[in-house]
PDB file of C-alpha atoms in Angstrom:
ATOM      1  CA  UNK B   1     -13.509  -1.339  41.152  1.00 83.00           C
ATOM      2  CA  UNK B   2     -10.482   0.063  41.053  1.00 84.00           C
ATOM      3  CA  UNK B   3      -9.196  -1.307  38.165  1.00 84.00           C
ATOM      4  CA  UNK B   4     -12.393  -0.140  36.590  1.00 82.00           C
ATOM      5  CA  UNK B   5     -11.578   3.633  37.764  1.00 85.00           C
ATOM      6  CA  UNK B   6      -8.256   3.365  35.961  1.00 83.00           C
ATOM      7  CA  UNK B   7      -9.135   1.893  32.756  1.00 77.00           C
ATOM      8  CA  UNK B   8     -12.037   5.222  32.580  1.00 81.00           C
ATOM      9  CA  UNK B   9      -9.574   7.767  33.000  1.00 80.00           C
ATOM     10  CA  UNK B  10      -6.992   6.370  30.402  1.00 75.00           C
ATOM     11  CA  UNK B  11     -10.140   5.789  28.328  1.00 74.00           C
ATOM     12  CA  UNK B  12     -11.505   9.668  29.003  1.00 77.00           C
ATOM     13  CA  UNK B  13      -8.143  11.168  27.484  1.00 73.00           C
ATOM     14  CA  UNK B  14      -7.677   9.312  24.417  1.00 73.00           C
ATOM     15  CA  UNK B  15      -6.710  10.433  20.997  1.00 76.00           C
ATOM     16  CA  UNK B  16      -8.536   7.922  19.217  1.00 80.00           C
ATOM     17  CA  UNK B  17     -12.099   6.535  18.671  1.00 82.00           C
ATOM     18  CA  UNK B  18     -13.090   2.459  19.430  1.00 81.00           C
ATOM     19  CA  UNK B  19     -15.619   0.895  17.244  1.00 81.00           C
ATOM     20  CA  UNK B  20     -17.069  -1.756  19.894  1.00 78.00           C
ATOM     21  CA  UNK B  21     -17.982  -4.866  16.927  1.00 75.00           C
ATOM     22  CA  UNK B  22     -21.851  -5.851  18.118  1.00 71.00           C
ATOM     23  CA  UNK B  23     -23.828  -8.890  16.846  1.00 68.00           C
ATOM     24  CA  UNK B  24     -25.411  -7.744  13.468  1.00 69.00           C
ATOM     25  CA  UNK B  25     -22.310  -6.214  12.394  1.00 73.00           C
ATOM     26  CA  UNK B  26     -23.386  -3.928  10.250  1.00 80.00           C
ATOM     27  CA  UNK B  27     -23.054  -0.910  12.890  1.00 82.00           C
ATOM     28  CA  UNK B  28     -19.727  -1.409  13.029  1.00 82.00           C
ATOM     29  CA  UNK B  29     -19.049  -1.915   9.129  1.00 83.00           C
ATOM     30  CA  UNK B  30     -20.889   1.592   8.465  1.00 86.00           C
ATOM     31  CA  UNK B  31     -18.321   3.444  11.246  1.00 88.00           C
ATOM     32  CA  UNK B  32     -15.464   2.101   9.452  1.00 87.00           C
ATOM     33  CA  UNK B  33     -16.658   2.189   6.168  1.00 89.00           C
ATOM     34  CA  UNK B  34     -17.037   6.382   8.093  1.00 90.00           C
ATOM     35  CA  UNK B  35     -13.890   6.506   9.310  1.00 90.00           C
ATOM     36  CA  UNK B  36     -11.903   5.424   6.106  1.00 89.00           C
ATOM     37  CA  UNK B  37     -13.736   8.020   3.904  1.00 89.00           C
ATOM     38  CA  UNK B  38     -12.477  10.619   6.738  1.00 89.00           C
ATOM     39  CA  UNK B  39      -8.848   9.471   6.202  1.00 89.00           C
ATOM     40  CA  UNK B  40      -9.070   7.616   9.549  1.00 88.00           C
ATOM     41  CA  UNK B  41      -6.241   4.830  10.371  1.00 89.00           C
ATOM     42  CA  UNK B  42      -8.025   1.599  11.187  1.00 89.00           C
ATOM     43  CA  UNK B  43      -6.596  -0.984  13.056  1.00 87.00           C
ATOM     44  CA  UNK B  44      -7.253  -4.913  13.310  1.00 86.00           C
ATOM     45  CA  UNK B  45      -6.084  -7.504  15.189  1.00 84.00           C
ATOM     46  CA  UNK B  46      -4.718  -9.677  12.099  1.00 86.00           C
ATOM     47  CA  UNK B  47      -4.147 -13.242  13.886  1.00 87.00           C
ATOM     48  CA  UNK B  48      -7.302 -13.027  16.251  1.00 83.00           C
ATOM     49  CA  UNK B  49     -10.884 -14.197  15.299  1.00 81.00           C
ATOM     50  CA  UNK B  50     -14.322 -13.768  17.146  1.00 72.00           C
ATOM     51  CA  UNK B  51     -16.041 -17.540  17.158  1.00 67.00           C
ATOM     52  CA  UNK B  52     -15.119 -19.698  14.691  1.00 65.00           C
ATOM     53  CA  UNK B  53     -15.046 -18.425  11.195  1.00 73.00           C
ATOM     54  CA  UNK B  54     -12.232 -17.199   9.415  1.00 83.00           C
ATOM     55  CA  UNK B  55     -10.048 -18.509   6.827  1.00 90.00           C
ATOM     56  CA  UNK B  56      -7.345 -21.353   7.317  1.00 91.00           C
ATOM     57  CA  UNK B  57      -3.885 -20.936   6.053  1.00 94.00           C
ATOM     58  CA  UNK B  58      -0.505 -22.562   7.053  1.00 94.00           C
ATOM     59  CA  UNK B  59       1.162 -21.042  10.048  1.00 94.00           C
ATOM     60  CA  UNK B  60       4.288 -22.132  11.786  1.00 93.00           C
ATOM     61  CA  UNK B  61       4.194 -25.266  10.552  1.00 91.00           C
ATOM     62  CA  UNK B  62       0.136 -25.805  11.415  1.00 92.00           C
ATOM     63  CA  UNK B  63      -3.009 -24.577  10.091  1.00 91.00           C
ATOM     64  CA  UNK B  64      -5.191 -22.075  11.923  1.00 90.00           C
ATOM     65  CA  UNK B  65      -8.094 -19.769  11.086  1.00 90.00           C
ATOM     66  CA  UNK B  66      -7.233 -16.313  10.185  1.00 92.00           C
ATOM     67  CA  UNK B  67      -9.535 -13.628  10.004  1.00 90.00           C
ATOM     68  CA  UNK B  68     -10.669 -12.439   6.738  1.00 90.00           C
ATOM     69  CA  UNK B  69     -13.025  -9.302   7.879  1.00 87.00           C
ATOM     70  CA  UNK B  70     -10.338  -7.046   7.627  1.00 90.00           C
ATOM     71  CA  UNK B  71      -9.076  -7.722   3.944  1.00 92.00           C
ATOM     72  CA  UNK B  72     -12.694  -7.987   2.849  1.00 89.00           C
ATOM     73  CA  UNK B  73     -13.124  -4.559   3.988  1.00 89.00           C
ATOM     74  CA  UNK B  74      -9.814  -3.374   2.673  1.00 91.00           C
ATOM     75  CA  UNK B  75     -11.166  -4.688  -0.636  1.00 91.00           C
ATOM     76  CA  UNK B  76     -14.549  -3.055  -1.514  1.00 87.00           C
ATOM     77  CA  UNK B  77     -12.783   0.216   0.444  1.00 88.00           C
ATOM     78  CA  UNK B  78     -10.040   0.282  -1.774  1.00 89.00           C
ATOM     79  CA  UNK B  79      -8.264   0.885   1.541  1.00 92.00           C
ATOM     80  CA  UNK B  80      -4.383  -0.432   1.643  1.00 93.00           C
ATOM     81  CA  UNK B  81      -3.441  -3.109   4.629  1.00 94.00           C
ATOM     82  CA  UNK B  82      -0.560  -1.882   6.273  1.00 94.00           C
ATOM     83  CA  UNK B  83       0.783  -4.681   8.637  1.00 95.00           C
ATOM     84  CA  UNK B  84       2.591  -2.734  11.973  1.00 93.00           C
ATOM     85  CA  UNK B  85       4.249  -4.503  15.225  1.00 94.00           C
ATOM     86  CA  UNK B  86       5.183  -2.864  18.538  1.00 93.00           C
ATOM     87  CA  UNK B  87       7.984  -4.903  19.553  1.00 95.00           C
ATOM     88  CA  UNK B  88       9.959  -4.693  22.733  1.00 94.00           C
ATOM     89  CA  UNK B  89      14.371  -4.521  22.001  1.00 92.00           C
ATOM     90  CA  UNK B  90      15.728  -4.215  25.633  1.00 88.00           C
ATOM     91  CA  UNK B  91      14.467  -2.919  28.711  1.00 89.00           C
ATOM     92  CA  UNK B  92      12.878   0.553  27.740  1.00 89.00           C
ATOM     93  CA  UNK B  93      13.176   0.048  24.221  1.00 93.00           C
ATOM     94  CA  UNK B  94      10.435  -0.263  21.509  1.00 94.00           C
ATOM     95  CA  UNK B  95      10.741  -0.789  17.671  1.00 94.00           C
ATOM     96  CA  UNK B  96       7.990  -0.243  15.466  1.00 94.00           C
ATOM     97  CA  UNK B  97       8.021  -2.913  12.661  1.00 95.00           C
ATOM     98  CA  UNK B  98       5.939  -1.108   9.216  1.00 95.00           C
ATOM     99  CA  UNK B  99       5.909  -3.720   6.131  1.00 96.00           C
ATOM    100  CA  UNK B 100       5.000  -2.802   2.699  1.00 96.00           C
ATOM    101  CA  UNK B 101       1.297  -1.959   2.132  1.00 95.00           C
ATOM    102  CA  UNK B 102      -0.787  -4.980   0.976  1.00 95.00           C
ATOM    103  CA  UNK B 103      -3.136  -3.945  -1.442  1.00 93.00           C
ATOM    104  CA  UNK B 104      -5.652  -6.005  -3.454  1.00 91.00           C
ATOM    105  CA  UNK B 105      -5.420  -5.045  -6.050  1.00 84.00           C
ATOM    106  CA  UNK B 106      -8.402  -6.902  -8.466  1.00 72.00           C
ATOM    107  CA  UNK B 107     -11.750  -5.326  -6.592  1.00 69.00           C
ATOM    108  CA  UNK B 108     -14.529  -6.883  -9.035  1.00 78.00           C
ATOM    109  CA  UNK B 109     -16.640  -9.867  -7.282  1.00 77.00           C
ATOM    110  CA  UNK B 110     -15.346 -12.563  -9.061  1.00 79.00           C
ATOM    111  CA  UNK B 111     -11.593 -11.932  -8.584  1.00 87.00           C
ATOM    112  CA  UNK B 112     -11.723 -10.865  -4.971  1.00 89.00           C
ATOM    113  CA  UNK B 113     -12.133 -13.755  -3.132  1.00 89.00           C
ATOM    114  CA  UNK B 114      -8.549 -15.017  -4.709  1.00 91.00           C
ATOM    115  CA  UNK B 115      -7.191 -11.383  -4.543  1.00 93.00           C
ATOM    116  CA  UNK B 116      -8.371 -11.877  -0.599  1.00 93.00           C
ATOM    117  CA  UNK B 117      -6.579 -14.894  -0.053  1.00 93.00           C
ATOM    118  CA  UNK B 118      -3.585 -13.608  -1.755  1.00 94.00           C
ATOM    119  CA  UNK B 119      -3.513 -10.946   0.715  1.00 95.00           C
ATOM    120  CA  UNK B 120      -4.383 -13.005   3.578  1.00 96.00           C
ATOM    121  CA  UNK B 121      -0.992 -15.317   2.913  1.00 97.00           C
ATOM    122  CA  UNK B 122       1.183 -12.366   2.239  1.00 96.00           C
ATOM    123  CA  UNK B 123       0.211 -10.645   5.876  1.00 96.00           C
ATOM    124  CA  UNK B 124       0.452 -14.403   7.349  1.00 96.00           C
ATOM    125  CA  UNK B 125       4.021 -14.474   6.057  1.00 97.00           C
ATOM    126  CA  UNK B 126       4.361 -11.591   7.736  1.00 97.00           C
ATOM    127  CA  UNK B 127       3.031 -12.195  10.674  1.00 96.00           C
ATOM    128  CA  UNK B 128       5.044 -15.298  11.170  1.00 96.00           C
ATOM    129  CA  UNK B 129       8.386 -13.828  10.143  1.00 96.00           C
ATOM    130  CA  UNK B 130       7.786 -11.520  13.239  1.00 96.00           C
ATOM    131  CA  UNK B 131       6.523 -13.930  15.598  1.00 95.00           C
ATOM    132  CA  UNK B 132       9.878 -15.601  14.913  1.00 96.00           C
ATOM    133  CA  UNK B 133      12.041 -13.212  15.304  1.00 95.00           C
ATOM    134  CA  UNK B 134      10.054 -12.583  18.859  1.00 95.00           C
ATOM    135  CA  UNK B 135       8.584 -15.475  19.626  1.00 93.00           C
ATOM    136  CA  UNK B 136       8.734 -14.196  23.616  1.00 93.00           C
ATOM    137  CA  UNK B 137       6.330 -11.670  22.685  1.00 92.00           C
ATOM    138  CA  UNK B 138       3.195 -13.400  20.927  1.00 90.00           C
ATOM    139  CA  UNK B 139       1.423 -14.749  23.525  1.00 85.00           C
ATOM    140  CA  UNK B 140      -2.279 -16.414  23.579  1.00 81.00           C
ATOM    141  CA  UNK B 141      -3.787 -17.672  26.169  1.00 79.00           C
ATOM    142  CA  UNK B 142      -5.916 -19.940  24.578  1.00 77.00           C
ATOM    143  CA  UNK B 143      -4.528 -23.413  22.460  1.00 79.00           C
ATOM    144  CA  UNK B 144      -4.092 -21.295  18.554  1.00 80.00           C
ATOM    145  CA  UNK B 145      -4.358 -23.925  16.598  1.00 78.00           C
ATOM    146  CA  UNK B 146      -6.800 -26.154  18.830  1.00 65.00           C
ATOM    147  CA  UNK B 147      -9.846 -25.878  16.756  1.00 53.00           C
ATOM    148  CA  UNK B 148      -8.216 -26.618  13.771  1.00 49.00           C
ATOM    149  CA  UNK B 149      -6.148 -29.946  13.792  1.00 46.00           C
TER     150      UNK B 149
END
């Protein structure tokens, strides 16, 4: 309970909005679809999926599903994917890691699934080129690559 009582008073003072994703899926496509047309940063967890879909692609040194909700969306938005780490460097020290935009570039239908994938491997590169250079500081709790291989 009083765990509970904490996590509603950090939750009362926040700057920022949370779009809670619900089964049909479409309430939460419409408030982000809303919140990019009002200039609002959206953030995604890039190497987390919910169930099992999602797209495979290599990753240190295995394949494992990736989720492809966000660069779908960044795609018929026309909204850029801007891949950001937190990472810790010494005891009260944290370094904000900002790559390059990934943008896709081709938006018609029958170029986006490639233009998708494209993007998909370039923030996967990413991701694992960070996770390397920290490898303390990804953590799952779950086996990543378990329902893959």
């Amino acid at each position: 309970q009083s765990i509970k009582e904490v996590f509603r008073n950090a939750m009362s003072n926040r700057r920022f909005k949370t779009i809670v994703l619900t089964e049909n899926g479409i309430d939460c496509i419409i408030q982000i679809k809303r919140a990019l047309q009002n200039n609002e940063v959206v953030c995604f967890h890039g190497d987390r999926i919910i169930g099992s879909s999602g797209v495979q692609l290599p990753f240190l040194g295995k394949s494992t599903n990736f989720p492809d909700g966000p660069f779908h969306i960044s795609a018929i938005t026309h909204s850029p994917i801007i891949p950001f780490f937190l990472v810790k460097e010494g005891f009260n020290n944290y370094c904000t890691k900002v790559f390059k935009p990934i943008v896709i570039q081709d938006n018609s239908k029958e170029k986006r699934n490639r233009e998708i994938n494209m993007a998909m491997k370039s923030y996967v590169k990413i991701l694992e080129k960070i996770v390397k250079n920290y490898p303390y500081q990804w953590f799952n709790f779950y086996n990543y690559w378990n329902d893959v291989n």
